[in-house]
mmCIF file of C-alpha atoms in Angstrom:
data_model
loop_
_atom_site.group_PDB
_atom_site.id
_atom_site.type_symbol
_atom_site.label_atom_id
_atom_site.label_comp_id
_atom_site.label_asym_id
_atom_site.label_seq_id
_atom_site.Cartn_x
_atom_site.Cartn_y
_atom_site.Cartn_z
ATOM 1 C CA MET A 1 0.000 0.000 0.000
ATOM 2 C CA HIS A 2 1.349 3.438 -0.924
ATOM 3 C CA GLN A 3 1.797 5.671 2.116
ATOM 4 C CA THR A 4 0.489 9.195 1.962
ATOM 5 C CA LYS A 5 2.727 12.111 2.925
ATOM 6 C CA THR A 6 0.630 12.573 6.090
ATOM 7 C CA ASP A 7 1.341 8.971 7.158
ATOM 8 C CA ILE A 8 5.064 9.492 6.601
ATOM 9 C CA GLU A 9 5.089 12.696 8.654
ATOM 10 C CA ALA A 10 3.114 11.074 11.490
ATOM 11 C CA THR A 11 5.521 8.132 11.970
ATOM 12 C CA PRO A 12 9.223 9.047 11.891
ATOM 13 C CA MET A 13 10.898 6.501 9.599
ATOM 14 C CA THR A 14 14.398 5.086 10.007
ATOM 15 C CA PHE A 15 16.867 3.851 7.395
ATOM 16 C CA ALA A 16 16.492 0.328 8.840
ATOM 17 C CA SER A 17 12.759 0.383 7.997
ATOM 18 C CA LEU A 18 13.532 1.040 4.291
ATOM 19 C CA GLY A 19 14.949 -2.461 3.758
ATOM 20 C CA LEU A 20 18.673 -1.623 3.505
ATOM 21 C CA SER A 21 21.214 -4.310 4.449
ATOM 22 C CA ALA A 22 23.407 -4.408 7.583
ATOM 23 C CA PRO A 23 26.692 -3.181 5.969
ATOM 24 C CA ILE A 24 24.905 -0.108 4.535
ATOM 25 C CA LEU A 25 23.149 0.587 7.851
ATOM 26 C CA LYS A 26 26.530 0.347 9.619
ATOM 27 C CA THR A 27 27.909 3.111 7.348
ATOM 28 C CA ILE A 28 24.786 5.257 7.838
ATOM 29 C CA THR A 29 25.188 4.975 11.628
ATOM 30 C CA GLN A 30 28.894 5.893 11.401
ATOM 31 C CA LEU A 31 27.997 8.962 9.318
ATOM 32 C CA LYS A 32 25.455 9.910 12.027
ATOM 33 C CA TYR A 33 22.536 10.032 9.564
ATOM 34 C CA THR A 34 19.365 9.654 11.616
ATOM 35 C CA GLN A 35 16.196 10.103 9.560
ATOM 36 C CA PRO A 36 15.803 9.648 5.823
ATOM 37 C CA THR A 37 14.855 12.771 3.834
ATOM 38 C CA PRO A 38 11.551 12.757 1.853
ATOM 39 C CA ILE A 39 13.321 11.829 -1.425
ATOM 40 C CA GLN A 40 15.137 8.948 0.321
ATOM 41 C CA LEU A 41 11.891 7.709 1.907
ATOM 42 C CA GLU A 42 10.241 7.360 -1.476
ATOM 43 C CA SER A 43 13.183 6.385 -3.708
ATOM 44 C CA ILE A 44 15.066 3.759 -1.682
ATOM 45 C CA PRO A 45 12.241 1.167 -1.311
ATOM 46 C CA ALA A 46 11.246 1.551 -4.993
ATOM 47 C CA ILE A 47 14.851 1.086 -6.207
ATOM 48 C CA LEU A 48 15.388 -1.937 -3.928
ATOM 49 C CA LYS A 49 12.299 -3.525 -5.532
ATOM 50 C CA GLY A 50 13.943 -3.133 -8.951
ATOM 51 C CA ARG A 51 11.515 -0.459 -10.174
ATOM 52 C CA ASP A 52 12.448 2.294 -12.620
ATOM 53 C CA VAL A 53 12.283 5.705 -10.907
ATOM 54 C CA MET A 54 11.732 9.204 -12.225
ATOM 55 C CA ALA A 55 12.315 11.726 -9.439
ATOM 56 C CA ALA A 56 12.161 15.525 -9.242
ATOM 57 C CA ALA A 57 14.340 16.864 -6.439
ATOM 58 C CA GLN A 58 16.414 19.977 -5.855
ATOM 59 C CA THR A 59 20.027 19.885 -4.765
ATOM 60 C CA GLY A 60 20.450 19.673 -0.994
ATOM 61 C CA THR A 61 17.566 17.198 -0.518
ATOM 62 C CA GLY A 62 19.720 14.093 0.033
ATOM 63 C CA LYS A 63 19.212 13.053 -3.578
ATOM 64 C CA THR A 64 22.616 11.361 -4.104
ATOM 65 C CA ALA A 65 22.151 8.995 -1.144
ATOM 66 C CA SER A 66 18.623 8.196 -2.375
ATOM 67 C CA PHE A 67 20.063 6.298 -5.341
ATOM 68 C CA THR A 68 23.624 5.340 -4.248
ATOM 69 C CA LEU A 69 22.521 3.524 -1.064
ATOM 70 C CA PRO A 70 20.041 1.115 -2.746
ATOM 71 C CA ILE A 71 22.343 0.592 -5.775
ATOM 72 C CA LEU A 72 25.201 -0.495 -3.492
ATOM 73 C CA ASP A 73 22.782 -2.809 -1.699
ATOM 74 C CA LEU A 74 21.538 -4.422 -4.938
ATOM 75 C CA LEU A 75 24.997 -4.881 -6.440
ATOM 76 C CA ALA A 76 26.414 -6.442 -3.256
ATOM 77 C CA GLN A 77 23.976 -9.338 -3.793
ATOM 78 C CA GLY A 78 24.845 -9.912 -7.460
ATOM 79 C CA SER A 79 27.554 -11.574 -9.525
ATOM 80 C CA ARG A 80 31.200 -10.425 -9.713
ATOM 81 C CA VAL A 81 32.126 -7.899 -12.359
ATOM 82 C CA ARG A 82 34.382 -9.027 -15.233
ATOM 83 C CA GLY A 83 37.276 -7.078 -16.779
ATOM 84 C CA ASN A 84 36.370 -3.795 -18.519
ATOM 85 C CA ARG A 85 32.718 -4.317 -17.590
ATOM 86 C CA VAL A 86 30.456 -2.020 -15.542
ATOM 87 C CA ARG A 87 27.428 -3.100 -13.489
ATOM 88 C CA ALA A 88 25.974 0.333 -12.637
ATOM 89 C CA LEU A 89 26.518 3.548 -14.588
ATOM 90 C CA ILE A 90 25.811 6.980 -13.083
ATOM 91 C CA LEU A 91 25.837 9.740 -15.731
ATOM 92 C CA VAL A 92 26.303 13.340 -14.578
ATOM 93 C CA PRO A 93 26.725 16.637 -16.470
ATOM 94 C CA THR A 94 29.855 18.139 -14.849
ATOM 95 C CA ARG A 95 33.242 17.065 -13.501
ATOM 96 C CA GLU A 96 32.489 18.631 -10.116
ATOM 97 C CA LEU A 97 29.287 16.639 -9.720
ATOM 98 C CA ALA A 98 31.062 13.474 -10.928
ATOM 99 C CA ALA A 99 33.743 13.864 -8.236
ATOM 100 C CA GLN A 100 31.124 14.543 -5.562
ATOM 101 C CA VAL A 101 28.918 11.536 -6.463
ATOM 102 C CA ALA A 102 31.985 9.251 -6.677
ATOM 103 C CA LYS A 103 33.029 10.380 -3.190
ATOM 104 C CA SER A 104 29.550 9.497 -1.854
ATOM 105 C CA VAL A 105 29.638 6.062 -3.535
ATOM 106 C CA ALA A 106 33.049 5.281 -1.969
ATOM 107 C CA ARG A 107 31.928 6.522 1.454
ATOM 108 C CA TYR A 108 28.601 4.643 1.517
ATOM 109 C CA GLY A 109 30.146 1.442 0.122
ATOM 110 C CA GLU A 110 32.985 1.337 2.656
ATOM 111 C CA HIS A 111 31.886 -1.999 4.170
ATOM 112 C CA LEU A 112 31.060 -3.708 0.840
ATOM 113 C CA PRO A 113 33.398 -5.634 -1.504
ATOM 114 C CA LEU A 114 32.536 -3.429 -4.499
ATOM 115 C CA ARG A 115 34.777 -1.420 -6.814
ATOM 116 C CA SER A 116 33.837 2.096 -7.936
ATOM 117 C CA ALA A 117 35.535 4.669 -10.174
ATOM 118 C CA VAL A 118 34.936 8.088 -11.720
ATOM 119 C CA VAL A 119 35.797 9.230 -15.257
ATOM 120 C CA PHE A 120 35.557 12.711 -16.791
ATOM 121 C CA GLY A 121 37.330 14.887 -19.338
ATOM 122 C CA GLY A 122 40.030 17.469 -18.738
ATOM 123 C CA VAL A 123 42.442 14.888 -17.287
ATOM 124 C CA LYS A 124 44.592 12.100 -18.840
ATOM 125 C CA ILE A 125 42.614 9.130 -20.144
ATOM 126 C CA ASN A 126 45.234 6.385 -19.579
ATOM 127 C CA PRO A 127 44.925 6.157 -15.756
ATOM 128 C CA GLN A 128 41.135 5.889 -16.225
ATOM 129 C CA MET A 129 41.604 3.053 -18.746
ATOM 130 C CA MET A 130 43.862 1.222 -16.271
ATOM 131 C CA LYS A 131 41.203 1.488 -13.538
ATOM 132 C CA LEU A 132 38.576 -0.024 -15.837
ATOM 133 C CA CYS A 133 40.742 -3.080 -16.712
ATOM 134 C CA LYS A 134 39.697 -5.049 -13.612
ATOM 135 C CA GLY A 135 36.028 -4.191 -14.046
ATOM 136 C CA ILE A 136 34.027 -1.640 -12.031
ATOM 137 C CA ASP A 137 30.806 -2.235 -10.108
ATOM 138 C CA ILE A 138 29.764 1.445 -10.073
ATOM 139 C CA LEU A 139 31.111 3.904 -12.634
ATOM 140 C CA VAL A 140 30.365 7.626 -12.326
ATOM 141 C CA ALA A 141 30.943 9.375 -15.669
ATOM 142 C CA THR A 142 30.404 12.465 -17.779
ATOM 143 C CA PRO A 143 28.963 11.596 -21.220
ATOM 144 C CA GLY A 144 31.843 12.767 -23.456
ATOM 145 C CA ARG A 145 34.629 10.927 -21.638
ATOM 146 C CA LEU A 146 32.494 7.760 -21.354
ATOM 147 C CA LEU A 147 32.054 7.680 -25.147
ATOM 148 C CA ASP A 148 35.819 8.227 -25.614
ATOM 149 C CA LEU A 149 36.558 5.259 -23.335
ATOM 150 C CA HIS A 150 34.008 3.066 -25.111
ATOM 151 C CA GLN A 151 35.518 3.964 -28.490
ATOM 152 C CA GLN A 152 38.894 2.748 -27.191
ATOM 153 C CA ASN A 153 37.309 -0.526 -25.953
ATOM 154 C CA ALA A 154 38.173 0.399 -22.346
ATOM 155 C CA VAL A 155 34.589 -0.046 -21.152
ATOM 156 C CA ARG A 156 31.856 -2.507 -22.162
ATOM 157 C CA PHE A 157 28.246 -2.657 -21.053
ATOM 158 C CA THR A 158 27.321 -6.351 -21.417
ATOM 159 C CA GLN A 159 27.059 -6.692 -17.601
ATOM 160 C CA LEU A 160 25.205 -3.424 -17.016
ATOM 161 C CA GLU A 161 22.286 -3.767 -14.588
ATOM 162 C CA ILE A 162 21.476 -0.178 -13.540
ATOM 163 C CA LEU A 163 21.611 3.213 -15.297
ATOM 164 C CA VAL A 164 21.276 6.506 -13.406
ATOM 165 C CA LEU A 165 20.827 9.880 -15.087
ATOM 166 C CA ASP A 166 21.556 12.547 -12.463
ATOM 167 C CA GLU A 167 20.732 16.244 -13.072
ATOM 168 C CA ALA A 168 18.991 15.209 -16.291
ATOM 169 C CA ASP A 169 17.667 18.736 -16.950
ATOM 170 C CA ARG A 170 21.185 20.158 -16.670
ATOM 171 C CA MET A 171 22.418 17.526 -19.154
ATOM 172 C CA LEU A 172 19.941 18.805 -21.726
ATOM 173 C CA ASP A 173 20.708 22.468 -20.902
ATOM 174 C CA MET A 174 24.397 21.773 -21.550
ATOM 175 C CA GLY A 175 23.686 20.176 -24.938
ATOM 176 C CA PHE A 176 24.353 16.511 -24.084
ATOM 177 C CA SER A 177 21.236 15.246 -25.887
ATOM 178 C CA ASP A 178 23.157 13.570 -28.765
ATOM 179 C CA GLU A 179 25.714 11.963 -26.427
ATOM 180 C CA LEU A 180 22.902 10.560 -24.272
ATOM 181 C CA LYS A 181 21.224 9.015 -27.335
ATOM 182 C CA LYS A 182 24.535 7.386 -28.338
ATOM 183 C CA ILE A 183 25.101 6.007 -24.834
ATOM 184 C CA LEU A 184 21.533 4.650 -24.512
ATOM 185 C CA ALA A 185 21.981 2.847 -27.847
ATOM 186 C CA LEU A 186 25.048 1.017 -26.454
ATOM 187 C CA LEU A 187 23.353 -0.293 -23.292
ATOM 188 C CA PRO A 188 21.490 -3.607 -22.842
ATOM 189 C CA LEU A 189 17.723 -3.158 -23.092
ATOM 190 C CA LYS A 190 17.104 -5.122 -19.891
ATOM 191 C CA ARG A 191 18.245 -2.814 -17.096
ATOM 192 C CA GLN A 192 16.916 -0.705 -14.217
ATOM 193 C CA ASN A 193 16.669 3.016 -15.016
ATOM 194 C CA LEU A 194 16.742 5.894 -12.533
ATOM 195 C CA MET A 195 16.288 9.493 -13.654
ATOM 196 C CA PHE A 196 16.792 12.471 -11.318
ATOM 197 C CA SER A 197 16.037 16.029 -12.367
ATOM 198 C CA ALA A 198 15.305 19.364 -10.678
ATOM 199 C CA THR A 199 12.183 19.701 -12.842
ATOM 200 C CA PHE A 200 10.018 17.547 -15.128
ATOM 201 C CA SER A 201 9.983 19.741 -18.222
ATOM 202 C CA ASP A 202 8.480 18.564 -21.531
ATOM 203 C CA GLU A 203 12.016 17.853 -22.786
ATOM 204 C CA ILE A 204 12.754 15.696 -19.721
ATOM 205 C CA ARG A 205 9.519 13.743 -20.202
ATOM 206 C CA ALA A 206 10.412 13.175 -23.859
ATOM 207 C CA LEU A 207 13.827 11.843 -22.807
ATOM 208 C CA ALA A 208 12.212 9.670 -20.119
ATOM 209 C CA LYS A 209 10.032 7.954 -22.753
ATOM 210 C CA THR A 210 13.201 6.640 -24.409
ATOM 211 C CA MET A 211 14.656 5.430 -21.131
ATOM 212 C CA VAL A 212 12.349 4.514 -18.218
ATOM 213 C CA HIS A 213 9.626 1.828 -18.220
ATOM 214 C CA ASP A 214 6.545 2.119 -15.988
ATOM 215 C CA PRO A 215 8.449 4.335 -13.538
ATOM 216 C CA VAL A 216 7.595 5.218 -9.951
ATOM 217 C CA GLU A 217 7.246 9.009 -10.244
ATOM 218 C CA ILE A 218 8.445 10.991 -7.224
ATOM 219 C CA CYS A 219 8.243 14.738 -6.667
ATOM 220 C CA VAL A 220 9.461 16.141 -3.365
ATOM 221 C CA ASN A 221 9.432 19.850 -4.159
ATOM 222 C CA PRO A 222 6.971 22.112 -5.950
ATOM 223 C CA ALA A 223 8.078 23.098 -9.450
ATOM 224 C CA ASN A 224 10.606 25.949 -9.492
ATOM 225 C CA SER A 225 10.571 26.395 -5.716
ATOM 226 C CA THR A 226 13.424 27.843 -3.697
ATOM 227 C CA ALA A 227 14.404 26.434 -0.298
ATOM 228 C CA LYS A 228 12.346 27.956 2.534
ATOM 229 C CA THR A 229 15.508 28.253 4.658
ATOM 230 C CA VAL A 230 17.028 30.795 2.220
ATOM 231 C CA GLU A 231 16.408 34.501 2.747
ATOM 232 C CA HIS A 232 16.881 36.303 -0.547
ATOM 233 C CA TRP A 233 16.892 39.947 -1.503
ATOM 234 C CA LEU A 234 18.464 42.299 -4.027
ATOM 235 C CA TYR A 235 20.298 45.620 -4.095
ATOM 236 C CA PRO A 236 19.544 47.923 -7.067
ATOM 237 C CA VAL A 237 22.971 49.280 -8.082
ATOM 238 C CA ASP A 238 24.671 50.756 -11.144
ATOM 239 C CA LYS A 239 26.794 48.275 -13.102
ATOM 240 C CA LYS A 240 30.062 50.190 -12.448
ATOM 241 C CA ARG A 241 29.510 50.157 -8.661
ATOM 242 C CA LYS A 242 28.842 46.426 -8.194
ATOM 243 C CA ASN A 243 32.451 45.652 -7.210
ATOM 244 C CA ALA A 244 32.543 48.333 -4.508
ATOM 245 C CA LEU A 245 29.118 47.325 -3.151
ATOM 246 C CA LEU A 246 30.114 43.657 -2.974
ATOM 247 C CA GLU A 247 33.356 44.563 -1.184
ATOM 248 C CA LYS A 248 31.354 46.631 1.338
ATOM 249 C CA LEU A 249 28.873 43.780 1.959
ATOM 250 C CA ILE A 250 31.703 41.288 2.546
ATOM 251 C CA LYS A 251 33.640 43.582 4.896
ATOM 252 C CA ASP A 252 30.693 45.137 6.794
ATOM 253 C CA ASN A 253 29.024 41.755 7.410
ATOM 254 C CA ASP A 254 32.321 39.929 7.990
ATOM 255 C CA TRP A 255 31.344 37.238 5.456
ATOM 256 C CA GLN A 256 34.004 34.533 5.691
ATOM 257 C CA GLN A 257 32.705 32.195 2.991
ATOM 258 C CA VAL A 258 30.928 33.673 -0.059
ATOM 259 C CA LEU A 259 30.055 31.975 -3.348
ATOM 260 C CA VAL A 260 29.630 34.611 -6.102
ATOM 261 C CA PHE A 261 28.026 33.864 -9.471
ATOM 262 C CA CYS A 262 29.017 35.788 -12.604
ATOM 263 C CA LYS A 263 27.488 35.501 -16.066
ATOM 264 C CA THR A 264 30.792 35.066 -17.951
ATOM 265 C CA LYS A 265 34.290 33.657 -17.420
ATOM 266 C CA GLN A 266 35.769 37.101 -18.185
ATOM 267 C CA ALA A 267 33.602 38.765 -15.500
ATOM 268 C CA ALA A 268 34.668 36.081 -12.988
ATOM 269 C CA ASN A 269 38.363 36.671 -13.733
ATOM 270 C CA ARG A 270 37.956 40.472 -13.487
ATOM 271 C CA LEU A 271 36.224 40.148 -10.123
ATOM 272 C CA VAL A 272 39.024 37.943 -8.740
ATOM 273 C CA ARG A 273 41.595 40.549 -9.849
ATOM 274 C CA PHE A 274 39.561 43.268 -8.074
ATOM 275 C CA PHE A 275 39.415 41.220 -4.845
ATOM 276 C CA GLU A 276 43.189 40.683 -4.993
ATOM 277 C CA GLN A 277 43.640 44.474 -5.026
ATOM 278 C CA GLN A 278 41.407 44.745 -1.940
ATOM 279 C CA ALA A 279 43.364 42.011 -0.066
ATOM 280 C CA ILE A 280 40.358 39.636 -0.155
ATOM 281 C CA LYS A 281 41.494 36.068 -0.907
ATOM 282 C CA SER A 282 39.501 34.704 -3.830
ATOM 283 C CA SER A 283 39.606 32.239 -6.700
ATOM 284 C CA ALA A 284 37.586 31.601 -9.883
ATOM 285 C CA ILE A 285 36.059 28.329 -11.028
ATOM 286 C CA HIS A 286 34.851 28.038 -14.643
ATOM 287 C CA GLY A 287 35.255 26.111 -17.888
ATOM 288 C CA ASP A 288 38.608 27.639 -18.881
ATOM 289 C CA LYS A 289 40.238 26.467 -15.655
ATOM 290 C CA SER A 290 42.000 23.092 -15.641
ATOM 291 C CA GLN A 291 40.435 20.325 -13.568
ATOM 292 C CA GLY A 292 43.343 20.583 -11.107
ATOM 293 C CA ALA A 293 42.829 24.338 -10.650
ATOM 294 C CA ARG A 294 39.087 23.894 -10.138
ATOM 295 C CA THR A 295 39.557 21.107 -7.583
ATOM 296 C CA ARG A 296 42.209 23.140 -5.733
ATOM 297 C CA ALA A 297 40.008 26.284 -5.631
ATOM 298 C CA LEU A 298 37.060 24.293 -4.278
ATOM 299 C CA ARG A 299 39.225 22.593 -1.644
ATOM 300 C CA GLU A 300 40.712 25.921 -0.489
ATOM 301 C CA PHE A 301 37.231 27.440 -0.304
ATOM 302 C CA LYS A 302 35.859 24.546 1.776
ATOM 303 C CA ASN A 303 38.885 24.792 4.099
ATOM 304 C CA ASN A 304 38.360 28.572 4.511
ATOM 305 C CA GLU A 305 41.769 29.268 2.936
ATOM 306 C CA ILE A 306 40.049 31.600 0.474
ATOM 307 C CA GLN A 307 37.129 33.843 1.398
ATOM 308 C CA VAL A 308 35.378 34.215 -1.976
ATOM 309 C CA LEU A 309 34.805 31.613 -4.709
ATOM 310 C CA VAL A 310 33.705 33.241 -7.991
ATOM 311 C CA ALA A 311 31.889 30.861 -10.339
ATOM 312 C CA THR A 312 29.995 30.713 -13.608
ATOM 313 C CA ASP A 313 26.841 28.582 -13.928
ATOM 314 C CA LEU A 314 29.017 25.564 -14.665
ATOM 315 C CA ALA A 315 29.315 25.345 -10.853
ATOM 316 C CA ALA A 316 25.671 26.079 -10.052
ATOM 317 C CA ARG A 317 25.065 22.375 -9.521
ATOM 318 C CA GLY A 318 27.209 19.647 -8.134
ATOM 319 C CA LEU A 319 29.132 21.813 -5.667
ATOM 320 C CA ASP A 320 28.789 20.204 -2.269
ATOM 321 C CA ILE A 321 29.739 22.848 0.315
ATOM 322 C CA PRO A 322 28.249 22.030 3.739
ATOM 323 C CA GLN A 323 26.521 24.915 5.519
ATOM 324 C CA LEU A 324 27.438 27.582 2.963
ATOM 325 C CA PRO A 325 26.017 30.790 4.483
ATOM 326 C CA GLN A 326 26.134 33.282 1.548
ATOM 327 C CA VAL A 327 25.506 33.175 -2.189
ATOM 328 C CA VAL A 328 25.761 36.370 -4.255
ATOM 329 C CA ASN A 329 24.423 36.830 -7.771
ATOM 330 C CA TYR A 330 26.867 39.385 -9.179
ATOM 331 C CA ASN A 331 24.889 39.032 -12.431
ATOM 332 C CA LEU A 332 21.470 37.444 -12.778
ATOM 333 C CA PRO A 333 21.643 34.225 -14.846
ATOM 334 C CA HIS A 334 20.918 33.874 -18.592
ATOM 335 C CA VAL A 335 18.361 31.148 -17.809
ATOM 336 C CA ALA A 336 15.920 32.101 -15.025
ATOM 337 C CA GLN A 337 15.723 28.519 -13.657
ATOM 338 C CA ASP A 338 19.460 28.715 -12.909
ATOM 339 C CA TYR A 339 18.639 31.229 -10.154
ATOM 340 C CA ILE A 340 17.071 28.338 -8.210
ATOM 341 C CA HIS A 341 20.157 26.147 -8.678
ATOM 342 C CA ARG A 342 22.497 28.981 -7.727
ATOM 343 C CA ILE A 343 20.774 29.862 -4.480
ATOM 344 C CA GLY A 344 20.279 26.136 -3.821
ATOM 345 C CA ARG A 345 23.964 26.118 -2.800
ATOM 346 C CA THR A 346 22.898 27.748 0.492
ATOM 347 C CA GLY A 347 20.134 26.921 2.982
ATOM 348 C CA ARG A 348 20.745 23.190 2.557
ATOM 349 C CA ALA A 349 19.631 20.403 4.866
ATOM 350 C CA GLY A 350 17.608 22.819 7.009
ATOM 351 C CA VAL A 351 20.458 25.282 7.646
ATOM 352 C CA SER A 352 19.519 28.937 7.003
ATOM 353 C CA GLY A 353 21.324 30.909 4.301
ATOM 354 C CA GLN A 354 21.342 34.241 2.486
ATOM 355 C CA ALA A 355 21.145 34.852 -1.244
ATOM 356 C CA VAL A 356 21.885 38.405 -2.388
ATOM 357 C CA SER A 357 21.575 39.730 -5.941
ATOM 358 C CA LEU A 358 23.216 42.905 -7.271
ATOM 359 C CA VAL A 359 20.880 44.128 -10.011
ATOM 360 C CA CYS A 360 21.411 47.024 -12.423
ATOM 361 C CA ALA A 361 18.762 48.634 -14.657
ATOM 362 C CA ASP A 362 20.013 46.636 -17.694
ATOM 363 C CA GLU A 363 19.069 43.394 -15.915
ATOM 364 C CA PHE A 364 15.405 44.217 -15.354
ATOM 365 C CA ASP A 365 14.197 41.686 -17.968
ATOM 366 C CA GLU A 366 16.236 38.915 -16.297
ATOM 367 C CA LEU A 367 14.863 39.966 -12.898
ATOM 368 C CA ALA A 368 11.259 39.867 -14.157
ATOM 369 C CA GLU A 369 11.858 36.362 -15.577
ATOM 370 C CA VAL A 370 13.416 35.097 -12.315
ATOM 371 C CA GLU A 371 10.481 36.495 -10.281
ATOM 372 C CA ARG A 372 8.058 34.860 -12.693
ATOM 373 C CA VAL A 373 9.804 31.477 -12.318
ATOM 374 C CA ILE A 374 9.887 31.573 -8.491
ATOM 375 C CA GLN A 375 6.431 33.232 -8.362
ATOM 376 C CA GLN A 376 7.421 35.925 -5.870
ATOM 377 C CA LEU A 377 8.845 39.435 -5.929
ATOM 378 C CA ILE A 378 12.346 39.590 -4.475
ATOM 379 C CA THR A 379 12.661 42.062 -1.581
ATOM 380 C CA ARG A 380 14.654 45.180 -2.517
ATOM 381 C CA LYS A 381 17.085 46.962 -0.205
ATOM 382 C CA ILE A 382 18.890 50.223 -0.875
ATOM 383 C CA MET A 383 22.474 50.538 0.350
ATOM 384 C CA LYS A 384 23.234 54.087 1.500
ATOM 385 C CA GLY A 385 25.817 55.676 -0.791
ATOM 386 C CA PHE A 386 25.055 53.181 -3.595
ATOM 387 C CA GLU A 387 21.684 54.537 -4.783
ATOM 388 C CA PRO A 388 21.628 53.852 -8.539
ATOM 389 C CA ALA A 389 21.693 56.748 -11.020
ATOM 390 C CA GLN A 390 19.907 54.451 -13.496
ATOM 391 C CA VAL A 391 16.712 53.470 -11.699
ATOM 392 C CA LEU A 392 15.734 49.795 -11.634
ATOM 393 C CA PRO A 393 12.031 49.723 -12.648
ATOM 394 C CA GLU A 394 9.493 48.380 -10.152
ATOM 395 C CA SER A 395 8.523 44.732 -10.626
ATOM 396 C CA ARG A 396 5.051 43.347 -11.204
ATOM 397 C CA LEU A 397 4.564 39.635 -10.745
ATOM 398 C CA ASP A 398 3.743 37.864 -14.007
ATOM 399 C CA THR A 399 1.528 34.917 -13.016
ATOM 400 C CA ARG A 400 1.004 33.541 -16.525
ATOM 401 C CA PRO A 401 2.093 29.881 -16.861
ATOM 402 C CA ILE A 402 5.529 29.433 -18.420
ATOM 403 C CA LYS A 403 5.196 27.667 -21.748
ATOM 404 C CA PRO A 404 8.013 25.346 -22.820
ATOM 405 C CA LYS A 405 9.913 26.542 -25.865
ATOM 406 C CA LYS A 406 8.748 24.919 -29.072
ATOM 407 C CA PRO A 407 11.489 23.291 -31.130
ATOM 408 C CA LYS A 408 12.275 25.225 -34.277
ATOM 409 C CA LYS A 409 10.777 23.824 -37.466
ATOM 410 C CA PRO A 410 13.377 22.899 -40.057
ATOM 411 C CA LYS A 411 13.402 25.273 -43.017
ATOM 412 C CA LYS A 412 11.947 23.897 -46.248
ATOM 413 C CA PRO A 413 14.648 23.516 -48.877
ATOM 414 C CA LYS A 414 14.293 26.021 -51.687
ATOM 415 C CA LEU A 415 13.473 24.451 -55.049
ATOM 416 C CA LEU A 416 15.838 25.207 -57.857
ATOM 417 C CA ALA A 417 14.236 27.117 -60.707
ATOM 418 C CA GLN A 418 13.263 24.751 -63.520
#
């Protein structure tokens, strides 16, 4: 019988009641996890039963554990993996997310005799090929590097039992649609499929039709919602004064750990140079940085060795920074939904956080779109001495439903004159 949400809230559930095995429960106890999150409550039993799952969940909801825990449990009961084979494949859009998921797999599977590995681009391929030689029970991969490895016969899918698509909406946003089709065509038809996405857009549902069969559909957050633990507001400010305002906010509030989002790599680099001049330790993380530089910057930020991490939307998902107190939108994002992912870096797991946006008059259209997506007007504050010369127009909430973009029709070829 399917439990209602009221039933679940009335009786506090434990991980033991979800049907997980003793070695997994031992790890959960060691990690001091007490109660499963809503996504874990619904996903884990369904996955253990071998069902396909299609789940909508924001970052910070315990999503990674909701699929890694039951996968480890299922694989521990199965046959041994052969050379160059993979039993479970977890596809993710970015290197950062790949590294984070792989870390979770290794941590949760500590007491199980299973091998896991992670592969992504931007680093040498040979060490990854060597790892795959012995066979891997759980492989975490980005699509491009996985296809490269398959082309070189370093990985085969004849033993594949489970496929996970994590951050499926981000995969499509980043243009991985063709790579996903190629990968799906290589996999055995008989397999368990798990799809996780922040939203169930029309494009995601179309992709799901090619992948999942009779799925258990789970939705633990309203569409386009922001975490209730995040307080967010904006400062209207002229474009040229954003740097000075941000410096003032950091120094006046004694912010020790701030994640700042810029629209472009160039803007991120410029901001880091400005902070260096103000003796504020900072680093940038974006697509032009090597994997080593990105990993180092993230590590230094987590260890409080640098005060400000400046990122492009590449880092809006997949960054796991516990109890991050402040996120700043130096620019509003190109895609309004990315606002949700950006501010989802703070206010996680019930901890309160602040999300501040610096908005100039030129960004009014982006602001209106963000407010339409989150269905609320963002509180405005004026900083004394930073009143904008170019006034930011007042917002009015647009409550019309957001229609998905229609794919462009191919142009009809012109007929040659007879």
